[in-house]
Short mmCIF file of C-alpha atoms in Angstrom, two decimals:
data_model
loop_
_atom_site.label_atom_id
_atom_site.label_comp_id
_atom_site.label_asym_id
_atom_site.label_seq_id
_atom_site.Cartn_x
_atom_site.Cartn_y
_atom_site.Cartn_z
CA MET K 1 -30.69 6.42 25.69
CA GLU K 2 -27.94 8.87 26.16
CA PHE K 3 -24.55 6.82 26.51
CA LYS K 4 -23.73 8.91 29.71
CA GLU K 5 -26.65 7.43 31.40
CA TRP K 6 -25.59 3.61 30.37
CA HIS K 7 -23.36 3.27 33.36
CA GLU K 8 -25.62 4.18 36.11
CA GLY K 9 -25.21 2.22 39.30
CA TYR K 10 -21.66 1.49 38.66
CA PRO K 11 -18.40 3.53 39.96
CA VAL K 12 -17.57 4.61 36.59
CA LYS K 13 -18.56 7.43 34.26
CA VAL K 14 -18.18 8.34 30.78
CA ASN K 15 -16.09 11.84 30.15
CA VAL K 16 -15.38 13.25 26.46
CA HIS K 17 -11.52 14.19 26.39
CA PRO K 18 -10.29 16.87 23.51
CA VAL K 19 -7.46 14.44 22.36
CA LYS K 20 -8.53 10.83 23.59
CA GLY K 21 -12.32 11.26 22.69
CA ARG K 22 -14.69 9.19 25.06
CA GLN K 23 -12.93 7.75 28.24
CA MET K 24 -14.15 5.58 31.32
CA ILE K 25 -13.39 7.52 34.56
CA ALA K 26 -13.47 6.36 38.06
CA THR K 27 -16.44 8.19 40.26
CA ARG K 28 -14.45 7.11 43.47
CA ASP K 29 -11.59 5.46 44.86
CA ILE K 30 -11.91 1.65 43.59
CA LYS K 31 -10.09 -1.30 45.53
CA ALA K 32 -8.07 -3.83 43.41
CA THR K 33 -10.13 -6.67 41.98
CA GLU K 34 -13.28 -4.67 42.91
CA PRO K 35 -16.10 -4.94 40.28
CA LEU K 36 -16.74 -2.09 37.88
CA LEU K 37 -19.13 -2.95 35.30
CA SER K 38 -21.14 -5.94 34.12
CA ASP K 39 -22.47 -6.01 30.63
CA SER K 40 -24.42 -8.56 27.87
CA PRO K 41 -23.31 -8.14 24.34
CA TYR K 42 -25.47 -6.55 21.87
CA CYS K 43 -24.73 -9.07 19.39
CA TRP K 44 -22.21 -11.89 19.37
CA ILE K 45 -21.18 -15.05 17.03
CA ILE K 46 -19.43 -18.32 17.75
CA ASP K 47 -16.07 -19.12 16.02
CA GLU K 48 -16.56 -21.47 13.10
CA ALA K 49 -14.07 -23.97 14.68
CA ALA K 50 -16.32 -24.04 18.05
CA LYS K 51 -19.86 -24.07 16.07
CA ASP K 52 -20.91 -27.21 17.27
CA ILE K 53 -19.45 -27.34 20.64
CA VAL K 54 -20.84 -23.87 22.11
CA CYS K 55 -24.36 -22.89 22.29
CA GLN K 56 -25.53 -19.69 20.05
CA ASN K 57 -28.05 -18.60 22.63
CA CYS K 58 -26.52 -18.98 25.94
CA PHE K 59 -22.92 -19.70 24.98
CA LEU K 60 -22.73 -22.88 27.04
CA GLU K 61 -19.81 -24.79 25.92
CA LYS K 62 -20.30 -28.63 25.53
CA ASP K 63 -18.12 -30.78 28.16
CA GLU K 64 -17.50 -34.18 28.45
CA GLY K 65 -20.69 -36.07 29.56
CA LEU K 66 -23.02 -33.59 27.58
CA SER K 67 -25.04 -34.95 24.47
CA ASP K 68 -24.51 -33.45 21.22
CA PHE K 69 -25.82 -29.97 20.61
CA ILE K 70 -28.82 -29.39 18.24
CA PRO K 71 -28.10 -27.80 15.04
CA CYS K 72 -30.40 -25.46 12.98
CA GLU K 73 -32.06 -28.30 10.64
CA ASN K 74 -31.89 -25.73 7.85
CA CYS K 75 -28.61 -24.28 7.69
CA LYS K 76 -26.73 -26.39 10.02
CA GLN K 77 -24.31 -23.37 10.93
CA VAL K 78 -25.56 -22.69 14.21
CA TYR K 79 -26.03 -25.20 17.30
CA TYR K 80 -27.96 -24.97 20.52
CA CYS K 81 -27.43 -26.86 23.91
CA SER K 82 -31.38 -27.43 24.33
CA GLU K 83 -34.58 -26.90 22.22
CA GLU K 84 -35.64 -24.02 24.54
CA CYS K 85 -32.18 -22.09 23.68
CA ARG K 86 -33.02 -22.78 19.80
CA ASP K 87 -36.75 -21.56 20.03
CA ILE K 88 -35.32 -18.68 22.04
CA ASP K 89 -32.67 -17.62 19.35
CA SER K 90 -35.22 -18.09 16.42
CA ALA K 91 -36.39 -14.57 16.86
CA GLN K 92 -33.11 -13.52 15.44
CA HIS K 93 -31.80 -16.53 13.51
CA CYS K 94 -34.99 -17.12 11.60
CA ILE K 95 -35.22 -13.62 9.92
CA ASP K 96 -32.32 -13.48 7.62
CA GLU K 97 -29.62 -15.24 9.11
CA CYS K 98 -30.73 -18.62 8.41
CA GLU K 99 -31.03 -18.25 4.71
CA ILE K 100 -27.62 -16.30 4.36
CA PHE K 101 -25.86 -18.89 6.26
CA LYS K 102 -27.73 -21.76 4.61
CA ASN K 103 -25.80 -20.73 1.38
CA LEU K 104 -22.44 -19.79 2.87
CA GLU K 105 -19.40 -21.54 1.64
CA PRO K 106 -16.98 -21.53 4.74
CA GLU K 107 -14.17 -22.58 2.74
CA GLU K 108 -13.91 -19.59 0.40
CA TYR K 109 -13.12 -17.26 3.79
CA SER K 110 -10.46 -17.60 6.22
CA ALA K 111 -11.44 -18.23 9.76
CA ALA K 112 -11.25 -14.35 11.02
CA ILE K 113 -12.99 -13.07 7.81
CA LEU K 114 -15.97 -15.77 8.37
CA THR K 115 -16.37 -14.61 11.90
CA GLU K 116 -16.54 -10.92 10.64
CA LEU K 117 -19.20 -11.91 7.88
CA LYS K 118 -21.12 -14.00 10.49
CA LEU K 119 -21.15 -11.13 13.14
CA LEU K 120 -22.11 -8.72 10.50
CA VAL K 121 -25.16 -11.05 9.48
CA ARG K 122 -26.07 -11.35 13.27
CA THR K 123 -25.75 -7.46 13.80
CA LEU K 124 -28.30 -7.05 11.04
CA SER K 125 -30.68 -9.68 12.12
CA ARG K 126 -30.65 -8.01 15.71
CA LYS K 127 -31.43 -4.93 13.92
CA SER K 128 -34.42 -6.52 12.05
CA VAL K 129 -35.86 -7.91 15.16
CA GLU K 130 -36.00 -4.44 16.75
CA ILE K 131 -37.79 -3.09 13.60
CA GLN K 132 -40.09 -6.16 13.74
CA ILE K 133 -41.14 -5.09 17.33
CA GLU K 134 -41.61 -1.51 16.65
CA ASN K 135 -43.87 -2.45 13.70
CA GLN K 136 -45.93 -4.93 15.68
CA LYS K 137 -46.37 -2.03 18.40
CA GLU K 138 -47.54 0.21 15.90
CA GLU K 139 -49.94 -2.33 14.58
CA GLY K 140 -51.25 -2.86 18.13
CA GLU K 141 -50.32 -6.62 17.99
CA GLU K 142 -48.16 -6.42 21.31
CA GLY K 143 -50.58 -4.74 23.64
CA GLU K 144 -49.70 -2.17 26.19
CA GLY K 145 -47.00 -1.42 28.68
CA GLU K 146 -43.70 -0.30 28.74
CA ASP K 147 -41.78 -3.65 28.58
CA GLU K 148 -43.69 -5.22 25.49
CA ASP K 149 -40.43 -6.06 23.98
CA GLU K 150 -39.29 -7.96 26.92
CA GLY K 151 -38.25 -11.82 26.24
CA VAL K 152 -38.67 -11.15 22.49
CA ILE K 153 -34.99 -10.21 21.77
CA PRO K 154 -32.65 -12.97 23.21
CA ASN K 155 -30.38 -11.91 25.99
CA ASP K 156 -31.60 -8.23 25.73
CA ASN K 157 -29.12 -5.89 27.36
CA GLY K 158 -31.40 -3.00 27.06
CA LEU K 159 -29.63 -1.08 24.19
CA ARG K 160 -30.80 -0.70 20.65
CA TYR K 161 -29.43 -0.18 17.19
CA ALA K 162 -29.08 3.54 17.15
CA ASP K 163 -26.84 2.91 20.78
CA TYR K 164 -24.54 0.35 18.91
CA CYS K 165 -24.26 2.94 16.15
CA SER K 166 -23.07 5.24 18.41
CA LEU K 167 -19.54 3.37 18.81
CA VAL K 168 -16.98 4.48 16.22
CA SER K 169 -16.45 2.40 12.99
CA ASN K 170 -13.14 4.64 11.46
CA ARG K 171 -14.37 3.76 7.88
CA GLU K 172 -12.54 7.01 6.67
CA ASN K 173 -9.19 5.79 8.42
CA PHE K 174 -8.99 2.20 7.10
CA PRO K 175 -6.84 1.65 4.19
CA LYS K 176 -8.83 1.91 1.01
CA ASP K 177 -7.58 -1.69 -0.23
CA THR K 178 -9.16 -3.21 2.94
CA VAL K 179 -12.24 -1.36 2.69
CA GLU K 180 -12.81 -2.49 -1.06
CA SER K 181 -11.93 -6.09 -0.03
CA LEU K 182 -14.38 -6.38 2.58
CA GLU K 183 -17.07 -4.60 0.21
CA TYR K 184 -16.43 -7.24 -2.27
CA TRP K 185 -16.08 -10.38 -0.15
CA ILE K 186 -18.66 -9.73 2.18
CA CYS K 187 -20.79 -6.42 1.78
CA ASP K 188 -22.10 -7.56 -1.63
CA TYR K 189 -22.27 -11.15 -0.74
CA VAL K 190 -24.75 -10.49 1.90
CA ARG K 191 -26.81 -7.90 -0.03
CA ARG K 192 -27.09 -10.59 -2.59
CA LEU K 193 -28.08 -13.66 -0.68
CA GLY K 194 -29.91 -11.71 2.09
CA GLY K 195 -31.77 -9.07 0.08
CA ARG K 196 -30.82 -6.48 2.68
CA LYS K 197 -31.79 -2.83 1.91
CA GLU K 198 -28.85 -1.26 3.54
CA ASP K 199 -26.19 0.10 1.21
CA ASN K 200 -22.60 -0.86 1.10
CA ILE K 201 -21.71 2.19 3.36
CA GLU K 202 -23.66 1.19 6.30
CA LEU K 203 -22.62 -2.60 5.76
CA LEU K 204 -19.28 -1.29 5.93
CA ASP K 205 -19.64 0.99 9.04
CA ILE K 206 -21.26 -2.25 10.80
CA LEU K 207 -18.27 -4.44 9.79
CA LEU K 208 -15.49 -1.80 10.83
CA ARG K 209 -17.50 -1.00 14.13
CA ASN K 210 -17.48 -4.45 14.81
CA ARG K 211 -13.72 -4.92 13.85
CA CYS K 212 -12.97 -1.98 16.05
CA ASN K 213 -15.12 -2.85 19.08
CA ALA K 214 -15.54 -6.52 19.39
CA PHE K 215 -14.11 -8.64 22.27
CA TYR K 216 -12.98 -11.94 21.72
CA ILE K 217 -14.31 -14.23 24.33
CA GLN K 218 -12.51 -17.36 25.63
CA GLY K 219 -13.97 -20.77 26.52
CA ARG K 220 -13.24 -22.41 29.90
CA PHE K 221 -9.87 -22.42 31.18
CA ARG K 222 -8.23 -25.93 30.80
CA GLU K 223 -4.93 -27.44 31.89
CA SER K 224 -2.46 -27.13 29.02
CA PRO K 225 -0.06 -30.06 28.50
CA ASP K 226 2.68 -27.69 27.73
CA THR K 227 2.61 -25.25 30.66
CA ALA K 228 1.57 -25.48 34.41
CA ASN K 229 -0.84 -22.56 33.70
CA LEU K 230 -4.27 -22.72 32.56
CA VAL K 231 -5.37 -21.84 29.22
CA GLY K 232 -8.38 -20.84 27.22
CA THR K 233 -9.23 -20.88 23.56
CA SER K 234 -11.22 -18.21 21.71
CA ARG K 235 -14.86 -19.39 21.15
CA GLY K 236 -16.52 -16.39 19.83
CA CYS K 237 -16.67 -12.70 19.99
CA GLY K 238 -19.27 -10.05 20.97
CA ILE K 239 -20.14 -6.40 20.78
CA TYR K 240 -20.35 -5.36 24.43
CA VAL K 241 -21.44 -1.49 23.85
CA ARG K 242 -21.20 -0.33 27.48
CA ASN K 243 -17.82 -1.88 27.66
CA SER K 244 -16.43 -0.28 24.52
CA PHE K 245 -15.57 3.36 26.22
CA PHE K 246 -12.75 1.82 27.89
CA ASN K 247 -9.41 3.23 25.93
CA HIS K 248 -6.42 1.07 25.59
CA SER K 249 -3.14 0.96 27.73
CA CYS K 250 -0.42 -1.26 27.51
CA ALA K 251 -0.39 -0.97 31.63
CA PRO K 252 -4.29 -1.59 31.95
CA ASN K 253 -5.76 -1.12 35.54
CA VAL K 254 -8.91 -3.13 34.48
CA ASN K 255 -9.38 -6.81 33.67
CA TYR K 256 -12.49 -8.59 31.78
CA TRP K 257 -14.15 -11.75 32.95
CA VAL K 258 -16.48 -14.05 31.33
CA VAL K 259 -18.97 -14.86 34.00
CA ASP K 260 -20.06 -19.06 34.66
CA ASN K 261 -19.38 -20.00 30.86
CA SER K 262 -21.88 -17.48 29.79
CA LEU K 263 -22.09 -14.42 27.40
CA LYS K 264 -22.21 -12.02 30.47
CA VAL K 265 -18.97 -10.01 31.18
CA GLU K 266 -17.57 -8.34 34.01
CA CYS K 267 -14.63 -6.14 34.30
CA THR K 268 -12.71 -5.59 37.96
CA ALA K 269 -9.98 -3.41 38.96
CA SER K 270 -6.67 -5.00 38.43
CA ASN K 271 -5.06 -2.59 40.96
CA ASP K 272 -6.23 0.49 43.28
CA VAL K 273 -7.64 3.40 41.58
CA LYS K 274 -8.08 6.82 42.60
CA GLU K 275 -11.27 8.88 41.98
CA GLY K 276 -10.84 10.63 38.70
CA ASP K 277 -8.32 8.16 37.16
CA GLU K 278 -9.06 6.86 33.73
CA LEU K 279 -9.75 3.50 33.36
CA CYS K 280 -8.14 1.50 30.63
CA ILE K 281 -8.02 -2.40 29.53
CA SER K 282 -5.70 -3.66 26.83
CA TYR K 283 -6.69 -4.46 23.26
CA ILE K 284 -3.82 -6.67 22.74
CA ASP K 285 -1.38 -9.16 24.21
CA THR K 286 0.76 -6.98 26.35
CA THR K 287 3.65 -9.29 26.75
CA GLN K 288 4.87 -8.39 23.31
CA SER K 289 7.80 -5.84 22.93
CA LEU K 290 7.10 -2.05 22.51
CA GLU K 291 7.52 -2.44 18.51
CA ASP K 292 5.42 -5.20 18.23
CA ARG K 293 2.75 -3.77 20.48
CA ARG K 294 2.58 -0.53 18.46
CA ALA K 295 2.47 -2.33 15.28
CA LYS K 296 -0.61 -4.40 16.12
CA LEU K 297 -2.25 -1.63 17.41
CA LEU K 298 -1.62 0.46 14.07
CA GLU K 299 -2.82 -2.26 12.35
CA SER K 300 -5.71 -3.31 14.19
CA TYR K 301 -7.04 -0.02 15.73
CA LEU K 302 -5.48 2.42 13.70
CA PHE K 303 -3.41 4.57 16.38
CA LYS K 304 -0.14 4.69 17.66
CA CYS K 305 -0.03 4.00 21.43
CA ASP K 306 1.33 6.68 23.75
CA CYS K 307 0.25 5.38 27.01
CA THR K 308 2.66 5.70 29.94
CA ARG K 309 4.15 2.29 29.60
CA CYS K 310 5.15 2.99 26.09
CA THR K 311 6.44 6.32 26.44
CA LYS K 312 8.39 5.26 29.28
CA GLN K 313 9.99 2.16 27.51
CA GLU K 314 10.47 4.03 24.51
CA ALA K 315 12.69 6.50 26.73
CA GLY K 316 14.44 3.76 28.44
CA ASP K 317 12.76 4.58 31.81
CA TRP K 318 10.10 1.64 32.28
CA THR K 319 10.53 -0.73 35.39
CA THR K 320 8.33 -4.03 35.85
CA THR K 321 5.51 -3.09 38.11
CA LYS K 322 5.77 -4.36 41.68
CA LYS K 323 4.07 -7.63 42.67
CA PRO K 324 0.73 -7.19 44.31
CA LYS K 325 0.67 -7.40 48.18
CA LYS K 326 -0.28 -10.78 49.40
CA LYS K 327 -3.96 -10.07 50.27
CA GLN K 328 -4.22 -8.66 46.81
CA ARG K 329 -3.04 -11.64 45.20
CA GLN K 330 -5.20 -13.88 47.43
CA ARG K 331 -8.33 -11.91 46.05
CA GLN K 332 -7.18 -12.04 42.60
CA LYS K 333 -6.65 -15.73 43.07
CA GLU K 334 -10.18 -16.32 44.41
CA THR K 335 -11.60 -14.06 41.62
CA LYS K 336 -9.96 -16.26 38.83
CA LYS K 337 -11.38 -19.42 40.22
CA LYS K 338 -15.14 -18.29 39.74
CA LYS K 339 -14.40 -16.28 36.30
CA ILE K 340 -12.71 -16.59 33.00
CA LEU K 341 -10.31 -14.04 31.83
CA ILE K 342 -11.14 -13.01 28.09
CA GLY K 343 -8.50 -11.32 25.92
#
């Protein structure tokens, strides 16, 4: 599917800018808190620290009163809220992922690298499911009809590996020592344990594509003992291909929300937007200083931020944005009660 067709039905479109590359544009005037886009991940993984309290298939987070989650009996690395979710996810998990996870030694890796390794393996498993389905079609095992693979791919968002590969990896721009380290600690390991046929170039592209495009998903908000605000803890990350066309701004006009303790993500306008305006999210914590924000973006995303906020702050001309009007604040408050903000 051509990427410009991915957002049909939503008040957004993808343009190609000569400097910024692909960018998301509003196709009409949009009011603050109005929904812009909804998406499910192409692939996702649960953080190591949360693997036994978050369902790998539906992302349901265990709460008080719920029975213990069901582990994969073979690898003990993924957990499910029910036997139904375990059976659904087995289409991906039981191809290569289970055996790789079974031989995994988590203590050998940092939490961040372990998440990257697992997300790589899950991406490969998703690719294998798609190949398996295509082979079954060719052999006539799936019967006839346009939706033959419906229900086979867990949480299918309609996109395929070729669509996922349209996202940038920036492999050529990452530091050489970073690439060599990932190749040694992750790519060689996955090829050895999983018997994968992909070469290290493709594995590196997947790793770095995920690093550049993953959205970290927070769990449900809970009252923090140290603050009056609700806080959420990271529970995992996913590759939301349709949402990955939003560029970054340190003064974003788009918010992201996890819907109802699930894998589905919605984005809404954080302020009124005019037709033709670029729609941007923030890739980082925008409460940091100008220097810290730029350093983080350069390290993680390989660019120096020259958004309006950064350039004005650099020139000493940035003032705090005015507070939203009373009706707008009320709409935002009502929205926040229903959804969970992710970073």
